[in-house]
Each structure stands twice: as C-alpha cells, then as structure tokens.
C-alpha cells in the first residue's frame, strides 16, 4: 500500500519535490541511498521556497497556497493512517521550509545557535504522563497540588522531608522552580537559580536577533492561526476558502467520535455490524477512538460512508444518545491532522529558546479582528468542548509548555481564563468528556498560584464569578428557595457531579491565604463572601424531614446529593473562616453579613404560634410551641454553623479581650441562635431513642454523616459551639427550660412524681424507655456543652491541644496503627491531620517488627502514654456509642491492672475564653440542680421510678465536672477575689419547699451503700472525696467552717475505710484469678499461633495415629540402608486410620476397603529452567523422558486428611448435586470447579481435585521370593535384563503380526531360548482389593488428565508415566524447599507433607498393578535403553537431555513389571540397587560433561586424594571418548568438587524416594541440619563414598556404556558449542528482584507502553513476579486467545510462564495478584511497607513505601510450596465477592 500511494503521488505531482521525496523516502526505509547529489538538491529546493517566502508581499497567501496544495497530498491517502510516512513527508515538505524561514539558514545550525543564546527558565515544567510518579512535600508544599517529578524530587531537599507519593492521572506539570509553590527549597539541583533575581524579569527577546524575531512572528502567526482555524472548523465537506483546491478528490471518511456513554462492548459490536470488520479490527478502532477521541472507520465515496454512519447511529440510539459519527471530506481530515502535527511542532520549536516561546505567547494572546475574546487562545478555550479528545490534549499541552512557562504571559493567560470562565464551565456541563481532558482542568495552574489567585480575585472578581457560576448550574429550588435534589433525573445527577468541580476551583483559590490585605482585596473578598452566603442560604434547611408515625415511609427520600454538597463544601467553609480570621475588619464585616442572612432565614421563627411560658424553681421563660417529633426539621444549617465559626474567631481575636463592646453582639438574640441547632441535636437524640424508626435508612445515614469525621467539623461541632454561644449569653435556667421543652421532657421534670406514674403504666414500656433515653441524651448534651472547650476560641487552648485531645481519646479505645488513627481524625484542605506534630507527646510507637511470625502483620501500633490517661473523658463528644463503651471498658481494665479504683472522673479542663466564661454557671443553676436532685431521688427510691443507670452515671459525671470546676477556680483564684462558683455549698443544702427532699450530698451518701449500684461506687466515693477537698480549700481560705457536716464526713470516712479494705482484698483475689486465666489463654493462643500448620491437622492426626517409622526403636542402632539386597529390614507395622467423615477407624491393609487422602494435582513450572517451552499438542506429547530443564512438571499436594474411599465418593456426589442445583438457581461461581473434579476437603476446606489411596510399603508385598544367596553383579544383571528385554521385544513383534496362529506362537517362544527362569506368559495376581484398585485408577487418571491437560482416559499408556513423573517432581520440589531453607532432609517435616510423600510414592509404586503389564514393560525397556543401548530404539534422547531423577523413579517403579516374570531368583532389591547405580553413574557423566570447571588458579593445597585422582582418570577417559572436545584439566580437585556439589540434589531426592518406598528409617545424622551429609547419604543409599568407584568396580561394562553415552550426536554438538545444556546443581528459581523504593517501580511502569497499541501508555501495567515481564493488563488492546477464549494479558501470560498459575504486582495499585486458571484469582497484600509498617493497597495514603523482604519471601514461599491455588481458594471462601470477578480479563 505504501508503494501504491507513493506512485500515485509521484505521477500526480509534477513538482520537483517528488524527486527528493522519493529519494529521502527510500532512504528512510533503509534502501540504499545514492543521494549525495540529491541532498544538496534538497537544500536548494528549500532555499528556493525560503527565497520565495522572504520576498513575498503576502506571506499568508503564499503559505496557505503551499499548504492547500501539499497537505491533502501527504495526509489521508487511504483507509488507514500511516503516521510514520505522513510525519516524514510533512517534515520535509511543510515544516522544513518553515524552520528554514525562522532561522534564515539551515535549521540544523540555526536552532543550536538559538539554544546557546538562550537563558533557560528555572521552571522544570515537565508535563506528567499517565501513571508517572509525582511527589509532594508535606512540610514545604504550599498546597497538595504542588508536585515534583521524580528527577527533581530526587535532586531536592524534600527527599529528606515528609513526603507523599502518588501516580499522576496525566496532565499537570512539575512545579520545580516555582517559588510560590514551595515554602522552602523551590529548586532542585538541576534547576537551581544561578542568575540574580533581576535577570529573571528581563525580556527573553533580547537574546534573539531582530530578523529572527520578525520572521518567527510572521510564521507563528500564520501557522497558529491556521491550526486554530482548521481544528475548530465545523463544516464536513467544505474547506476554508483559502485552502480549497482546484482538483478535489471525491473521498470521504466515516469518522467515529468518543463519548463517555457507550461501552467498549457496544462500540465493538456496533462496528462489526456497521463496517463489516472482524472483531480484532473493531477492537483496534475502539481502542483508538478511546485514546485519540476519534478514528475513521470507513474510507470511500460519500454514500458508502454515509451508509456506515446510519448503521452506527441506528444501532446505538436505542437507550442512549447515539454515538457521534461524521462523514468528512478527506481533505478536511488531512488538514486537521496536519493542524495537530503543527501544534506539536510549535511545542518543540519553542523548546529551543525562551524568546521563541515568548513570541508564540504574544501571537496566541493577541486580540483578533473580532475584538474581545478573539485571540487564538480564546478561540481554542471557547471551542474546547467541540474538539475531540486528541485535539484537546494536544493544545492543552502546548499551553502548558508555552503560556504557563512564561511568567509574564501566564498572568495574561490567567486573565483570559477568568474572563472566559463562565462560558467554559457552561460548555463543560454540556460536554460529556472527563474533566481531565477539559480546558477547565487548567484552573489548578492559576488558582493555586497565590499571587495570580489574588490578582484574579481583585481584578476579575474571581471568587464571586466561581460561586455565581456554581449557583447558575444548580437551579432546582423549593418554594423557600432552597436546593432540591429530590426527583433528580439521571442527566441532572450527571450535571451535579460536574458542577462539583467548581467547588474544587473555589478550594484552589482559597487554599493559600493572604498575608496582606489591600482595601481592594477586602472588598472583593467580602463580595465573594456575600455570594457564598447566598449559596449557603440555599442549603439552610434543605431536605427537611418529618417524623413518620403509623406506617413506614414508602420511598427513601433522596439525601445523598445534599450531603455530597455539604461534604465537598466542608473545606471551603473552613477556609472562608480562615480568611476572615486573618483580618479583623473583614471578620467583623463577615460576621454582620452572616448574622443578617441568618435573620432573613429565620426572621419569622415564631411562625405565628402562641408563645408558651415555662417555669421551674421560680424561673420562667417564654418560648415558642415547637415539637421536633411533630414538625419539619432539617439537618442542614450551614448559615448557623458559619456564624458559630465566626463567633469563635471573634472570641479568639484581640478585640474580644480588649474592646468587647465593639463586637456586633448586641444584635444577637440567643434564643433565636440556639433554636435550630438545638432542634437538630434533639432530632439525633430522638432517632437514637427509636422514635424515628419508620423514617427508614436515609435518616439514619444522615445522622451518621452528621457526626462522621468527614462532616462533623462544619456540622455537629459547630452546633455544639452555637449552643455554647447561646448559653453563655443567656440565663442558664432559661436555656435549660427551653432545652427540656425541645427534648419534650418538660412535662416529666415539671410535674412531681411524673416518673412514678409513668412506670406504673406497664402498657407504655416503650414510652418509658424512650423518655429514659431522651433524658440520658439531654444530660450528655449538657456534659458536652460544659466539657467541650478544646476549640481555640471557646476555651483557652491552641490547635495543638485540640488534636492532642482527639488522639488521646482515639487511643483510649485501643492502640492503633498509623493509618487507622489518621482515618479517625479530620483532615484539613491539605489532607493533613496535624497528627505527626503531637503524636510523640501522647503516644508510644510500638513496632511489632520484625514480627514474631515472619511476614504476617508486622505493623506498628501507637499506644497511649499512661500519663495521658487522666485526660480521658468518658463523654468525649466524638465518640460513637460503640466507641464510648469500648473506651470505657478499656479504661476500667487499665485501672484495674494498675490496681486503682475504677472511677472514671471527668478530667480537669482548660478555662473558657472570656466570651464563653459564663457558660460554667449552667452547672450551678437552679434548674440544673433541680434536675440532678430529681434523678438522684429516682435512683434512691429505685423501685418506684423509671430511671436508668446511664442516667445516674451522667448525673454523677456532671456533679464531678462541677466539683472539678470549683476546685480549679479555687486553685487559680487571685488574691482577694471571691470564687462565685459555689456548687459544693449548693449541693449540701437540702431541697426547697414544697416537697423538702434531702440534700444532693446526702442522697449520694445513701446511694454509696445501695447494693444495686456496685459499679458506680468508686465514682461516688471520688465525688465525696473531691467535695471534702474543696471544703478544706474553702476553709483554709476563709476562717469560717461548717462544723455540722464535719462530723458526718469523718464518720463516713471511717466506715469507708473498713469497706475499702475489704474491697481491696477481694479485688486482689479477683485480679489474681484474672491474671491466671489470662496467662492460660495467652499460652494457648501462642501455641496455636506458632503451630498453625500443625494445628490444622491435629484433628485428623490425633485420630489417624500414623505410625511414624522413624520412631521405631527396633532399628535405631544399626547402620541404615534404604535399598538393595542389604536393605535394613523393617518390622511390619500395623497402621490404623480414622475416616474424617464417618469417624470409623480402620486398618490399612492390602485387602481391605480403600482409605484415601484428599489431594490436589497441578501442573507446575516452579522448577522450570526454560519458561518458553510450551507443549504444542498434548494428545501426541510423549512424557516418558523428563528434560532436565524441568519445564513442566506435575505436582501433587495434600492436606493429609483421611477418608474412606466410599465416604469420599458419597461426599463428592453430594457436592456435585448441590452445585448443579445451585447453578440452576443463581448463576454464581464457587471457589472450586466441580465439573473439573474439584472439591474442598470436608475438614479443612483445602482445595482438592482427587484423592490418593493409602497403601502399605508395596515392595514388601512383591518381594516375598527373596533369595539372597547368589545375586548377580551389575554387569551380569545388565546382561540378564538385556536378554529379557530382547525376548519381550521378539514376543511383542510377533503378537503385533495378526495372522499367526497361537500354536505357532508358542513354538516360536521355544525357539527363542528364553533366559533362564523368565516366564513372559506368567501374569501375577493383583493383591489389592477392588476398592483399592479403583482408587489407584482414579488417582492415576486424575494425574494424567491434569498433568497433560487432556481428557481422562484410564487406558492411555501414558497414565503410569504421569504417576511416576508426579512422584519424582513432587519429591524434587520438596527437596528444593528444604535446601533453600537450610532445613535437614529428614528433619521434622509437616505431617501433611510427610503423609503426602509417603502415599504418593507408594501409590506410584503400586500403580503398575492396575496398568497393562505389557505397557509398563514397554516403558521400562525404553527407559532402560536410554542408558543401555538397544538397537530396537532409534532416537532416544541423549543423557544431557534426561532428568536422571525422573529416570530413576521411572525405572525403579516400572521394574516390578519385568521382575514379576523372572523366577531366576534375582530379587527386586538387587534390581533397585543396580538401577540406582546405573543412573547415578550416568548422572556423574552428565555432571562432568556439563560442569564449567573454571580453572581459577587456586589449586588444592593438600596432595590429591583418592577421589580426585579417580575423577581425573574418569575425566581423561571422557576426553578420549569425546575426541578431546572436552577441555583439559590438570587436577581433579575442581572436578571432584563439582561432582559432589552437582550430585547432592539427586542423592537427597533419591534418599527421600527410597525412604518412602521401602520405609527404612533415616539415619539420625540426616535428621538434623548441618554440613552436607554427603557420606551419610552415600551410606544410606548403599553407595561408595568415592562415587567414582562405581565405574572402577564394573569397569568392563561401564566403559562400553560411557563410550556409548559420549558418542551421542547431541553430546558432540554440545561440546562444540552448538547447543546448550543444563548444568548441575540446578539453582532454585527465585521471584525477580524488586527495588527497595517503590517509586522506582512506579517510574519504571510509567515508562512502559502497551506493546500492541503503538506507544500508548498502559493503564494497568502489571509485573510478573516470576519472570519480570511487564504486561498491559485488564485492557482490550492486549487480550489474547487462550483455548478459544479471549483473556487478558495476565491470564494469557500465566499459560506460558506458569502453566496457568501466576503471581503479579499491579504496579499502579500496589497490589499483588494471584491467578490460577481462568476463573480463580485473588489480591494479596504487597511486599511494600511504609514507615509505620503498613501496606498501602491502591496507594491511597501515599506514604513512601519500601520493600519488606520478609513479606516478599513469604510470597516466594507460597510459590515454591505450590500453594498459590490453595491461597486463592481460601481467600475466595473468606470473601465471596472475589468469586464474582472475571479474573480472566485481567
Ligand atoms: Zn521536574
Ligand atoms: Zn527541578
Ligand atoms: Zn520539603
Ligand atoms: Zn468413612
Ligand atoms: Zn483437609
Ligand atoms: Zn495493551
Ligand atoms: Zn512471567
């Protein structure tokens, strides 16, 4: 297609251009280029154009003609874009001349000159890519939007500060060098300022030559104008007049545009229908549309394109608005593509010089012919929402690299931005693209720059503009003018979400506070404040609720929108207050304005109702008649709350201290102020009392958020402050009466014996309960009003005290991790809680690190310092009810541990600020005392009244608070001042007439002895003690003492003492008991923790009572030998096991019913040395020989739980049936795949897919024909076996010829001369019971099915091979784990492993009995032939390509099939021994051939030993056989060393194998870890310590064998370097190395682009931890087909890398991902921790993260142990939502 296009071009274009285009084009394509001459010609042509342009009188026309002619000839020449070719031609024909024109010479010289003359800016300005890491300094950044790129960050001072790391969403740039962005260290090393400040201001144009300036200006003006004109061009088939061509082609594009409405699937489906493309092509189109915003999907004449368009529109218009499609003339598309190219070209040209950049800025902002808003920049901004995504991001980037990098023009640009703000926002509301691709997102660049923001506020009235724009877009109001979100349509909801970005802008503007105020700023700020009040006014009272009585509400009312608004505005409200606080004049003005608006809202708050008069204790007050439970009430009161905030600020200000009369307080009407906040609090109390149950969850949610940490600062907290304000300005008695009335409790307290009457009415139990709760809530509210004085301005505290108090109370609940604590504290607009600055003062950080069990949790906890416990207040206002009771319990427990009494008295509090000082009087007011007395009275007469302990507890707390208050007053009293707070005196007076009751004090004394109040006694005692202390203080200050009470007190105290003593003793006894109990349970827990692995099996273990052979005392003294004729004889042991299902015990016997272990078989690549190998056609694959790269093995694992075979069968059938029923009902997945034979172990829920039968050592069953007298040596044995094999082969051949009669057959057999004692017609009887035989087949088939991924076929000849292979592979993988962890080979192995290996080995050894004898014999013959040459087998693998351990296992386990027909007296043991020796020798040769013995000059110091000489001799023989292809090595030292090291894994595996096969206990030496145990292993395995002796002893035959091995063609090829071979020992596979610092991983991933969609950044880069490949996960572009199904990149990767199992790190999410098969997966915590020992999944917190090696090792261990699938299973069982995820799409 390229060439067609090109010729087309060539013939239709007679201009000379073609000549050099062709030359250069071919040149670029890598063809030979004889173009020395052409090159000069090219310059000539460019010079010619340059001359033409220079002399032109109308440059614009000239250039436009040039473009009109060439652009359509370069771009859009066919259905598909060809960016490389287009860009290259454009550079040559279009951009090249412009560059010449700018420079006036060859740009290759011109630009470097400009670059040199340039004084570069000190701004970094790097524009972030999606996913790139960004850093913000928590100490120095002016606001969180100030970020650094990684390079600048690493070169800055901030790397040692507290920083936050995030990944960029794209857009935005590095703020390095912006002095306004950083409080300190604005420059990194690279951008450090080295010129003086004055030069900073200078005009960059002075560095440019005059003529360059003029020419650049000319060409920039023309080109920029052209780009803007063409990109914003809206006609579909007509070009701007000056670009129209004479000969116009008739080609069109059907252009598809992106929207945010349609899904990928919809688009792909539609495209397939509309343009008849394949799914792959459709995916390609869809991906490009999503990325670039548009893509042509069809090319041709108009009708052809129009037809596609109509199909697309028709297909997508059903539910939503249709996809946007345009049929565009190809020349328009061509010009637009070039327009985009131009923008990026401009961006790169201005990079050469700041002067060029300035010229572009001038051009861009120059007012056009149409006056206001007609500059090019304006035009682009105002057309933003009409442009497609690709065009937008292109010009945004140009803006960022030009206008935003030039400080002078940034200001001018900001002004344009502000002027267009309203229009752009309006467009954005209509637009359906994300904000990230909208020009409005640039706001952050101006609004967060303090001087710019200030300038925009004063000059452009920005605050008001933003707020007004916001109001414009929220038009839905109710009759009172309040916002109404009820009945919001989807579209409105969508808009509402968009509108919220305006709040973000507002936040940006306010985020940096002014240090100086000009009158202008004051005026404009207050204007903005007015607008803001208008906004809040629309929220005041919105979403009112009315209590539902009778029946439940029918529909949950909408509440979320209102709360979203509140939540988003929270920081803005706080910041508004912060601004006000900075200037007294502004503060007072704002206060007045706010008050005025509040009056407007609630001016007529009496609602025309008749006022009522309340009176108690001789006080009376007038109030309105209003019941929360009957009338409308709203939670939204932002105006009241803002006023409360401002009031506190006033209180903090200097005026309040010096000239309080100047404050605008006289206009306040306290009852009006408190009314609405009080209603809101009463609403909460009533909800809590259960009175609003019928109003449903929406109300519960609202109440929840009202108190929630995200909202409370500007909701609940401010309501409390408003009430505090009210109480401090009015008679507390009046306040209390109004409060009683609003709580609807006035009746109860004003009517004598009201409580008594109520309690007698049994029918109203609910009402009693309700009233009790309300009374409790009211008392709680009073406690809060008096006790919460930690907001600066309310009490005399600072911000630090406030945060300290929060932390103290959080930690009083329990010790907390850093993140947990942060979550419970409110964040400010900078996302800071201020916690770090005070935490040290109140808490210890205790690391549980390194953790007791490696890698488990290991996070650190903050623990409250003991000395801070005294500041604990039980009624802290931010406690939820659950937290309160937890804290109470924890604190009482602590006190008991410290052997203190358990009273939790109120803490001493800081004094109030003057404006709030009178608030304390509420405690000693008459009504308060009356309330206290009433409740105490109820408690004393405890049977007759409805009261509650909580009520009493709160009253006691209030009394305590009052006493604390008085005590503090007395302590701090100045000379001669009288303390007017006389609570102590008041409570010792008896009640007043008419019903004279005893004094409060007297009642307390009575209660102290009440048996039903045991819990509160300590508190009462504390009160009495404090009372006495106060009395003493009073007495010492004034001479007069009250004698009469003295007596009672002393008497009291002596009685007290007695009781206290008794109590103390009882307490000590109780503590001791508790301690012992705690110790015991602790011990138990520790035990379980430490032995978790074991513990999971104990149930079975206790029951199954496995006889562990190693403990058998019979054989412990002798030298132990695992195999051969000399094998240590093990006495037979009976083995009893219990079925976990029916609990019946049974002995394991040959003839009894089968017992089975649950098992899980899986393919594995854990040991693989070659991950690229894939089995192509499993049906034809021959697994007989395992390659030493172990590229794909079959692993068997088991949880070790024993069942009867028939019990298991029944269990499995029921699981299957259940699953089928369930699938019909609901289409859900389970964590296991029943159809694939998977089930969960009924005891431990471990994932399993088959069962292994339990067997006795099988050799003992067949080895009953022992005759040790005369066993052949190796040579003889090999000969005998070879003869037998030959005989079998002849027989086999004859059997395969069909037409021979049976008689003839036997004749032949006679002729054959069978070896002595060999009877091939003998078929041994299978000793096993039917049930065991069935299980042998079941497990064998399962291994075959899973291992080869084929359909089950129990008769396939490969079944026995797979069984042996799985046995060998599993042993190898366990040997690796033990070696890697430096554990002894026969040390204490977890039971499940021990059981699994034993059963697996015995099973594999017994499997031949259920296979066809001839098949197994055939396998044996072929395996044998790989070592002992046999003419019948052609191409057997060479010994370099055989894994010797697999070979050994195969030979040993197949051998009985041959041996059972041998009656010559050769024992099975003899065969085993010879096979073992033979394979060992082959392995030694293998090692010698492949060992890369580097002669490192370090020879042995001692003279050569026997082994070394022997191995050297052997090596020499090898050299001889290989024709000296082996390197010559003079000494045997290295050789012996590599043989020893290389063979160790093989020896260890063999020891395990024979141990489990024959049941011989392991020698005690190998049971402990230590040195290599080489000698012990040799002894155990019946090998000489000098392994080379094997060759010498049987030199006759070994020479022949070794020679035959060495002569294999592959050995030659290897030695000649034509191929590779595995060398020994094979190293264990490890997961890849991860960097210490997580950000470097993010950086690496951010540079990763999707391998399939050219150069596009991958959205979910995912790292394979096994091989280190980065993948583009969860994305259409990288889907691949696996087994006929489209799967994501990760799943596809697991099939090649991990045979279905994968371990990944999702880099941007900081999450480990486990995958197994297509349906299984889970997330796992990442191995990266922050300084507080916590992980940060999804990078929410952004603390710096570092690699935790222990955690990483744990992941590696899971992998080595083949436990990934099991881990997934457990995770999915624990969390059902994981089951529903489409893991295969990741
Ligand atoms: Zn930077
Ligand atoms: Zn920098
Ligand atoms: Zn810093
Ligand atoms: Zn059973
Ligand atoms: Zn189990
Ligand atoms: Zn991709
Ligand atoms: Zn991989």
Coordinates of N, CA, C and O and ligand atoms in Angstrom, one line a residue, residues 1158 1199-1201 1241 1243-1246, ligand 5:
X1158 N -7.3 -36.6 50.7 CA -7.7 -35.5 49.7 C -6.4 -35.0 49.1 O -5.4 -34.8 49.8
X1199 N -3.7 -32.1 52.0 CA -3.8 -31.6 53.3 C -3.6 -32.7 54.3 O -3.6 -32.4 55.5
X1200 N -3.6 -33.9 53.9 CA -3.3 -35.1 54.8 C -4.5 -35.6 55.5 O -4.4 -36.3 56.5
X1201 N -5.7 -35.2 55.0 CA -6.9 -35.7 55.7 C -7.4 -37.0 55.1 O -7.6 -37.1 53.9
X1241 N -11.7 -30.0 50.8 CA -11.6 -31.0 51.8 C -12.6 -30.8 52.9 O -12.8 -29.7 53.4
X1243 N -12.8 -31.3 55.9 CA -12.4 -30.9 57.2 C -11.7 -29.5 57.2 O -12.1 -28.6 58.0
X1244 N -10.8 -29.3 56.3 CA -10.0 -28.0 56.3 C -10.4 -27.1 55.2 O -9.8 -26.0 55.1
X1245 N -11.3 -27.5 54.3 CA -11.7 -26.6 53.2 C -10.5 -26.3 52.2 O -10.5 -25.3 51.5
X1246 N -9.6 -27.2 52.2 CA -8.4 -27.1 51.3 C -8.9 -27.5 49.9 O -9.6 -28.5 49.7
Ligands
LIG5 ZN1 -8.0 -31.3 54.7

